[in-house]
């Protein structure tokens, strides 16, 4: 028993107050999912611009760009559809990530304001499922690319006997490359996001150089690109109209996870508005050029999710390695590579119906219900008197709206995996993301108007503070910091929040002392 007690003690995540003294780790709280400290707010607008140019080029985006051609659209029609959807995605990311950019909280914590501290576990789990699959897809595709590279350098790799079977997306040589790729990926996980700026800049230069070289090489082989540039669509009428609708909204739906969890990356911004240019401009343009992707938007975001599910024992660093371990286990033990090869593009785009409802609820809660006003300390407590506690930690309004939102499109989800459905259902699926988002947005607003919640702002004013610094951040004690004349004080709309939260914290301290 002593060994188990010692092990348990070592597994508990250690957190400290702003004066450096250790503090008790709560069920919903640890330092890695607290608002980002001032010293870690290192990403500027240049960083976000560079990040999306370095993070959006991947094999999946190349697939998306060329899929429109396979159904009969011209090259320019495919490009316009893809770019239009990405522009909308960039705008939604900037809007949905605003709370993360201002209050510096991750997606799982932001969900607690609308879903409740326990209810948020469901939305977090939803996004975690997508992150796991997406991470596995990146790993397999990375292994395939690495296999091509190594075979070019070492042609003898082609002679390695294949023991994987005919249905596997990876050969035995490919599995060797997967192992190499996985270990390299794990090595980068030791780098925290605030310190990744230099790596982002290096990736931009490296990828631009490689892309220009590859473009020149392919043009030299083809001799001319005039035929492709002047090609026309081979479909017409109603069929073409529906294909345009499909690929326009698919450009948005393919990045649905980025829209939902935008707060995860925006929380590292030096200033709240530093993310706008990168999200609205750089993201769609970067996807237009198809640059590199994989580390931050899967492992690190999955790390936020896992850490929020069990914050007493897991911080983000531990969680990202659990994510990497799940990735390897899934690839090796469940033959997921064969599923990835056949179904992953379909699954990733079809899962939009679940994520669109989550995004709609978050947007409505922050902009219409809260008017930009969040009491951050109450997002980390299970105290029944806290405004985000709802009924036993769950906001059943959000769950009801979620079910209503995914209902109209749910039939289309199994259809994308092979289940037969009428043509009308198939076509309704094309617009399932905007429909799900709008239904969730309006439904949540109406539910809160009919059944008001604690903390709902009933005026049309805007109540965001200009800046936010967490109570546990030592920078709050630094009277000289001015953020270049940006106001960091708690004034006006959140003055009451601070007093109310301090009362809750004092009550909890008394209860722990008595226990």
C-alpha positions in Angstrom: 0.0 0.0 0.0 2.9 2.3 0.7 4.2 1.8 -2.8 0.8 2.6 -4.3 0.5 5.7 -2.1 3.9 6.9 -3.3 3.0 6.2 -6.9 -0.3 8.1 -6.5 1.6 11.1 -4.9 4.0 11.2 -7.9 1.2 11.1 -10.4 -0.6 14.1 -9.0 0.2 17.2 -11.1 2.0 19.9 -9.1 0.7 23.5 -9.3 1.9 26.7 -7.6 0.4 30.0 -6.7 1.8 33.3 -8.0 4.2 33.6 -5.0 5.7 30.1 -5.9 4.1 28.2 -3.0 2.5 24.8 -3.9 -1.3 24.7 -4.0 -3.8 21.9 -3.9 -4.7 20.5 -7.3 -8.4 20.5 -7.9 -10.6 18.1 -10.0 -11.0 20.7 -12.8 -7.7 22.6 -12.5 -4.0 22.5 -13.1 -1.4 25.0 -14.3 -1.3 23.7 -17.9 -5.0 24.4 -18.5 -5.1 27.7 -16.5 -5.0 31.0 -18.5 -1.6 31.3 -20.2 0.9 33.2 -18.2 2.2 36.5 -19.4 5.7 35.2 -19.9 4.3 32.5 -22.2 2.3 34.9 -24.4 4.9 35.0 -27.1 3.0 34.6 -30.4 2.7 37.8 -32.4 0.7 38.5 -35.6 3.8 37.5 -37.6 4.0 34.2 -35.7 0.3 33.4 -36.6 0.9 34.4 -40.2 3.9 32.1 -40.4 2.3 29.3 -38.5 -0.6 28.8 -40.9 1.7 29.0 -43.9 3.9 26.4 -42.3 1.1 24.3 -40.8 -1.4 24.0 -43.6 0.6 22.1 -46.2 -0.2 18.4 -46.0 -1.2 15.5 -48.1 -4.8 15.8 -47.0 -5.0 19.4 -48.4 -3.5 18.2 -51.6 -6.3 15.5 -51.8 -8.9 18.2 -51.2 -7.5 20.4 -53.9 -7.6 17.6 -56.5 -10.9 15.9 -55.5 -13.0 18.5 -57.3 -11.3 17.6 -60.6 -12.2 14.0 -60.2 -16.0 14.8 -60.2 -15.8 17.0 -63.3 -15.1 20.5 -62.0 -12.5 22.6 -63.7 -9.3 23.5 -61.9 -10.4 27.1 -61.3 -13.8 26.0 -60.0 -12.1 23.6 -57.6 -9.8 26.4 -56.4 -12.5 28.9 -55.9 -14.7 26.4 -53.9 -11.8 25.4 -51.7 -10.6 29.0 -51.1 -14.1 30.3 -50.4 -14.7 27.7 -47.7 -11.3 28.3 -46.2 -12.0 32.1 -46.0 -15.2 31.4 -44.0 -13.3 29.0 -41.8 -10.7 31.6 -41.0 -13.4 34.1 -40.0 -15.1 31.6 -37.8 -11.8 30.6 -36.2 -11.1 34.2 -35.3 -14.6 34.6 -33.8 -14.7 31.4 -31.9 -11.2 31.8 -30.6 -11.8 35.3 -29.3 -12.3 34.0 -25.7 -9.0 32.1 -25.9 -7.2 35.1 -27.3 -8.5 37.4 -24.6 -8.8 35.2 -21.5 -6.0 32.8 -22.6 -8.1 29.7 -21.8 -8.0 26.4 -23.9 -11.0 24.9 -25.7 -12.0 22.4 -22.9 -12.1 25.2 -20.3 -14.1 27.5 -22.6 -16.7 24.7 -23.1 -17.4 24.8 -19.4 -19.1 28.2 -19.7 -21.9 26.8 -22.0 -21.9 23.0 -21.2 -21.0 23.1 -17.5 -17.9 21.7 -15.9 -19.0 18.1 -16.2 -21.0 18.6 -19.4 -17.9 20.0 -21.1 -16.3 16.5 -20.9 -18.6 15.4 -23.7 -17.7 18.2 -26.1 -14.0 17.7 -25.2 -14.3 14.0 -25.9 -15.9 14.7 -29.2 -13.0 16.8 -30.3 -10.5 14.3 -28.9 -11.9 11.6 -31.1 -11.3 13.7 -34.2 -7.8 14.6 -33.0 -6.9 11.0 -32.5 -8.0 10.0 -36.0 -6.5 13.1 -37.5 -3.2 12.4 -35.8 -3.2 8.8 -37.0 -3.9 10.0 -40.6 -0.9 12.4 -40.4 1.3 9.6 -39.1 0.5 7.2 -41.9 0.8 9.9 -44.5 4.1 11.0 -43.0 5.3 7.5 -43.1 4.4 7.1 -46.7 6.2 10.3 -47.6 9.3 9.3 -45.6 9.2 5.9 -47.4 9.4 7.6 -50.8 12.3 9.8 -49.6 14.3 6.9 -48.2 13.7 4.7 -51.2 15.0 7.5 -53.4 18.2 7.6 -51.3 18.4 3.8 -50.6 16.8 1.9 -53.5 17.4 -1.4 -51.7 14.5 -0.6 -49.3 12.2 -1.8 -52.2 13.6 -5.3 -51.5 12.3 -5.5 -47.9 9.8 -8.4 -47.8 6.2 -7.2 -47.2 4.6 -9.0 -44.3 1.7 -6.6 -43.8 -0.9 -8.1 -46.1 -2.7 -6.8 -49.2 -5.2 -4.6 -47.4 -2.7 -2.6 -45.4 -2.0 1.0 -46.5 1.6 0.4 -45.3 4.1 -2.2 -46.4 6.8 -3.6 -44.0 9.1 -0.9 -45.2 6.3 1.6 -44.6 6.0 0.4 -41.0 9.7 1.0 -40.5 9.2 4.5 -41.8 6.2 4.9 -39.5 8.3 4.0 -36.5 11.0 6.5 -37.6 8.4 9.2 -38.2 6.7 8.5 -34.9 9.9 8.9 -32.9 10.8 12.1 -34.7 7.3 13.4 -33.9 7.7 12.5 -30.2 11.0 14.4 -30.1 9.3 17.6 -31.1 6.6 17.2 -28.4 9.2 18.2 -25.8 9.0 21.7 -27.2 6.2 23.8 -25.5 4.1 25.9 -27.9 5.3 29.3 -26.6 8.9 28.3 -27.6 7.9 27.0 -31.1 8.2 30.3 -32.9 11.7 29.7 -34.3 10.6 26.2 -35.5 7.6 27.8 -37.2 9.8 30.3 -39.1 12.2 27.5 -40.1 9.4 25.4 -41.4 8.1 28.3 -43.6 11.5 28.8 -45.3 12.0 25.0 -45.7 8.6 24.4 -47.2 8.6 27.3 -49.5 12.0 26.3 -50.9 10.8 22.7 -51.4 7.5 23.7 -53.0 9.2 26.0 -55.5 11.7 23.3 -56.4 9.0 20.7 -56.8 6.8 23.1 -58.9 9.8 23.8 -61.2 10.5 20.0 -61.5 6.9 19.0 -62.3 6.6 21.8 -64.9 9.9 20.7 -66.6 8.5 17.2 -66.8 5.1 18.2 -68.1 6.4 20.7 -70.6 3.4 23.0 -70.3 0.6 23.8 -67.9 -1.7 25.5 -70.5 -4.0 22.5 -70.9 -4.7 22.3 -67.1 -5.2 26.1 -66.8 -7.6 26.2 -69.7 -9.5 23.0 -68.9 -13.3 23.2 -68.6 -15.7 21.3 -66.3 -17.2 18.1 -67.7 -20.5 18.3 -65.7 -23.3 20.8 -66.2 -26.7 21.9 -64.9 -28.0 20.8 -61.6 -25.3 18.2 -61.1 -22.6 20.9 -61.4 -24.5 23.2 -59.1 -24.6 20.6 -56.3 -20.9 19.8 -56.8 -20.0 23.4 -56.4 -22.1 23.6 -53.2 -20.5 20.4 -52.0 -16.9 21.4 -52.4 -17.5 25.0 -51.2 -18.8 23.8 -47.9 -16.4 20.9 -47.8 -13.6 23.5 -47.8 -15.0 24.7 -44.5 -16.0 21.3 -43.1 -12.6 19.8 -43.7 -11.2 22.2 -41.0 -14.2 22.0 -38.7 -11.9 20.9 -35.8 -9.9 24.1 -36.1 -13.0 26.2 -35.9 -14.2 24.4 -32.8 -10.9 24.5 -30.9 -9.6 27.8 -32.1 -9.0 28.9 -28.5 -6.2 26.3 -28.1 -3.7 28.2 -30.3 -5.0 31.7 -29.8 -4.4 31.6 -26.1 -0.7 32.1 -26.7 -1.1 35.5 -28.4 0.9 38.4 -27.1 -2.2 40.6 -27.5 -5.8 39.5 -28.2 -5.9 41.1 -31.6 -2.7 39.6 -32.8 -4.5 36.5 -34.0 -6.9 38.3 -36.4 -4.6 38.8 -39.4 -3.3 35.2 -39.1 -6.7 33.6 -38.8 -8.7 35.6 -41.3 -6.0 36.1 -44.0 -3.1 33.7 -43.5 -5.2 30.5 -42.8 -7.2 30.5 -46.1 -4.3 31.7 -48.2 -2.0 29.1 -46.6 -4.5 26.4 -47.3 -4.7 27.7 -50.9 -1.0 27.0 -51.2 -1.1 23.8 -49.2 1.7 24.0 -46.7 2.9 21.7 -43.9 0.7 20.4 -41.1 0.6 18.0 -38.2 2.2 18.8 -34.8 0.3 21.6 -33.1 -3.1 21.0 -34.5 -3.4 17.4 -33.5 -1.0 16.3 -30.7 -1.1 19.6 -28.7 -4.8 20.1 -29.0 -5.4 16.5 -28.1 -3.1 17.2 -25.1 -5.4 20.0 -24.0 -8.4 17.7 -24.2 -6.8 14.8 -22.3 -5.5 17.1 -19.6 -8.9 18.6 -19.1 -10.5 15.2 -18.8 -8.3 14.4 -15.8 -6.4 17.5 -14.7 -5.5 16.2 -11.3 -3.1 13.6 -12.8 -2.4 14.9 -16.3 -1.0 18.2 -17.6 -0.6 19.0 -21.3 3.0 17.6 -21.5 1.9 14.2 -20.1 -1.2 14.2 -22.3 0.6 14.8 -25.6 2.7 11.7 -25.0 -0.4 9.7 -24.2 -1.8 10.9 -27.5 1.4 9.8 -29.2 1.2 6.4 -27.5 -2.4 6.0 -28.6 -1.3 6.8 -32.1 1.3 4.1 -32.1 -1.0 1.6 -30.4 -3.8 2.3 -32.8 -1.5 1.9 -35.9 0.1 -1.3 -34.7 -2.6 -3.2 -32.8 -5.8 -2.5 -34.6 -4.8 -2.4 -38.3 -6.0 1.2 -38.4 -3.8 1.9 -41.4 -6.2 0.0 -43.6 -9.1 2.0 -42.3 -7.2 5.2 -42.8 -6.4 4.4 -46.4 -10.1 3.7 -47.2 -12.3 5.7 -44.8 -10.3 8.4 -43.1 -11.0 11.2 -45.6 -14.7 10.4 -45.5 -14.7 10.1 -41.6 -12.9 13.4 -41.2 -15.3 15.4 -43.4 -18.4 13.6 -42.1 -17.6 14.2 -38.4 -18.4 17.9 -39.2 -22.0 17.4 -38.1 -20.9 16.9 -34.5 -18.3 19.7 -34.4 -20.6 22.3 -36.1 -23.1 22.0 -33.2 -20.3 22.5 -30.6 -19.0 25.6 -32.5 -22.5 27.1 -32.8 -23.2 26.7 -29.0 -19.8 28.3 -28.1 -20.3 31.2 -30.5 -23.8 32.0 -29.2 -22.7 31.7 -25.5 -19.8 34.0 -25.8 -21.3 36.7 -28.1 -25.0 36.7 -27.3 -25.4 35.2 -23.8 -22.2 36.4 -22.1 -21.5 39.5 -24.2 -17.8 38.7 -23.9 -17.9 38.5 -20.1 -16.5 35.4 -18.5 -15.7 34.9 -14.8 -12.5 32.8 -15.2 -12.1 31.5 -11.6 -15.6 30.0 -11.7 -14.6 27.9 -14.8 -12.4 25.9 -12.5 -14.7 25.0 -9.7 -17.5 22.5 -8.9 -19.1 24.8 -6.3 -22.9 24.7 -6.7 -23.1 28.5 -6.3 -20.9 29.1 -9.3 -22.7 30.5 -12.3 -21.4 27.8 -14.7 -22.4 24.9 -12.4 -26.0 24.7 -13.9 -27.7 21.4 -12.7 -25.1 19.1 -11.1 -22.4 20.5 -13.3 -24.3 19.9 -16.6 -26.1 22.5 -18.8 -28.9 20.3 -20.3 -29.9 23.2 -22.6 -26.6 22.7 -24.5 -27.1 18.9 -24.7 -30.7 19.4 -26.0 -29.6 21.8 -28.6 -26.7 19.6 -29.6 -29.1 16.7 -30.3 -31.5 18.8 -32.3 -28.6 20.2 -34.3 -27.1 16.9 -35.4 -30.5 15.3 -35.9 -31.2 16.5 -39.5 -27.8 15.5 -40.7 -27.2 12.3 -38.7 -28.6 10.0 -41.4 -25.9 11.4 -43.8 -23.1 10.3 -41.5 -23.5 6.5 -42.0 -24.3 7.2 -45.6 -20.8 8.6 -46.1 -19.5 5.3 -44.7 -21.4 3.2 -47.2 -25.0 3.0 -45.9 -27.5 3.7 -48.7 -29.6 6.9 -48.5 -31.9 8.8 -50.8 -30.4 11.5 -53.1 -32.0 14.3 -51.1 -30.2 13.1 -47.9 -26.9 12.9 -49.7 -27.3 16.5 -51.0 -28.5 17.8 -47.6 -25.2 16.5 -46.2 -23.4 19.0 -48.4 -24.7 21.8 -46.3 -24.7 20.0 -43.0 -22.0 22.1 -41.4 -23.6 25.5 -41.9 -27.0 24.1 -41.0 -25.7 22.4 -37.9 -23.9 25.6 -36.8 -26.9 27.9 -37.4 -29.4 25.5 -35.7 -27.1 25.2 -32.6 -26.5 29.0 -32.5 -30.2 30.0 -32.7 -31.4 27.0 -30.6 -29.0 27.8 -27.8 -30.0 31.4 -27.8 -33.7 30.6 -27.7 -33.3 28.0 -24.9 -31.4 30.5 -22.8 -34.1 33.2 -23.4 -36.9 30.8 -22.4 -35.0 29.3 -19.5 -32.5 32.0 -18.4 -29.2 31.0 -17.0 -27.1 32.6 -14.2 -24.7 35.2 -15.5 -26.7 35.9 -18.7 -26.1 39.5 -19.8 -29.5 41.0 -20.8 -28.2 44.3 -22.2 -26.8 44.9 -25.7 -23.5 46.3 -24.5 -20.2 44.6 -24.8 -18.4 43.6 -21.6 -15.0 42.3 -22.5 -12.1 43.5 -20.4 -9.2 45.0 -22.4 -6.8 42.3 -21.1 -6.8 39.5 -18.6 -4.1 38.1 -16.2 -4.8 35.1 -14.1 -4.9 35.3 -10.3 -2.1 32.6 -10.2 0.2 34.6 -12.5 3.0 36.3 -10.7 2.8 39.1 -13.2 -0.2 40.5 -11.4 2.1 41.5 -8.6 4.4 43.5 -11.0 3.2 47.1 -10.8 5.6 48.2 -13.5 4.2 46.2 -16.4 2.1 48.1 -18.8 1.8 46.0 -21.9 2.7 49.0 -24.0 -0.1 51.0 -22.4 -2.7 48.2 -22.6 -4.9 48.2 -19.5 -4.5 45.0 -17.5 -6.7 46.0 -14.6 -10.0 44.4 -13.7 -12.5 47.2 -14.1 -16.2 47.7 -14.7 -17.8 44.6 -15.9 -15.7 42.1 -14.1 -15.2 43.8 -10.8 -18.1 41.9 -9.3 -16.7 38.7 -10.8 -13.5 39.0 -8.8 -15.2 39.5 -5.5 -17.7 36.7 -6.1 -15.0 34.3 -7.1 -12.9 35.2 -4.1 -15.9 34.3 -1.9 -16.3 30.9 -3.5 -12.6 30.2 -3.2 -12.7 31.1 0.5 -15.7 28.8 1.1 -13.8 25.9 -0.6 -10.7 26.5 1.4 -12.8 26.3 4.6 -14.5 23.1 3.5 -11.1 21.5 2.8 -9.7 22.6 6.1 -12.7 21.0 8.0 -12.4 17.8 6.0 
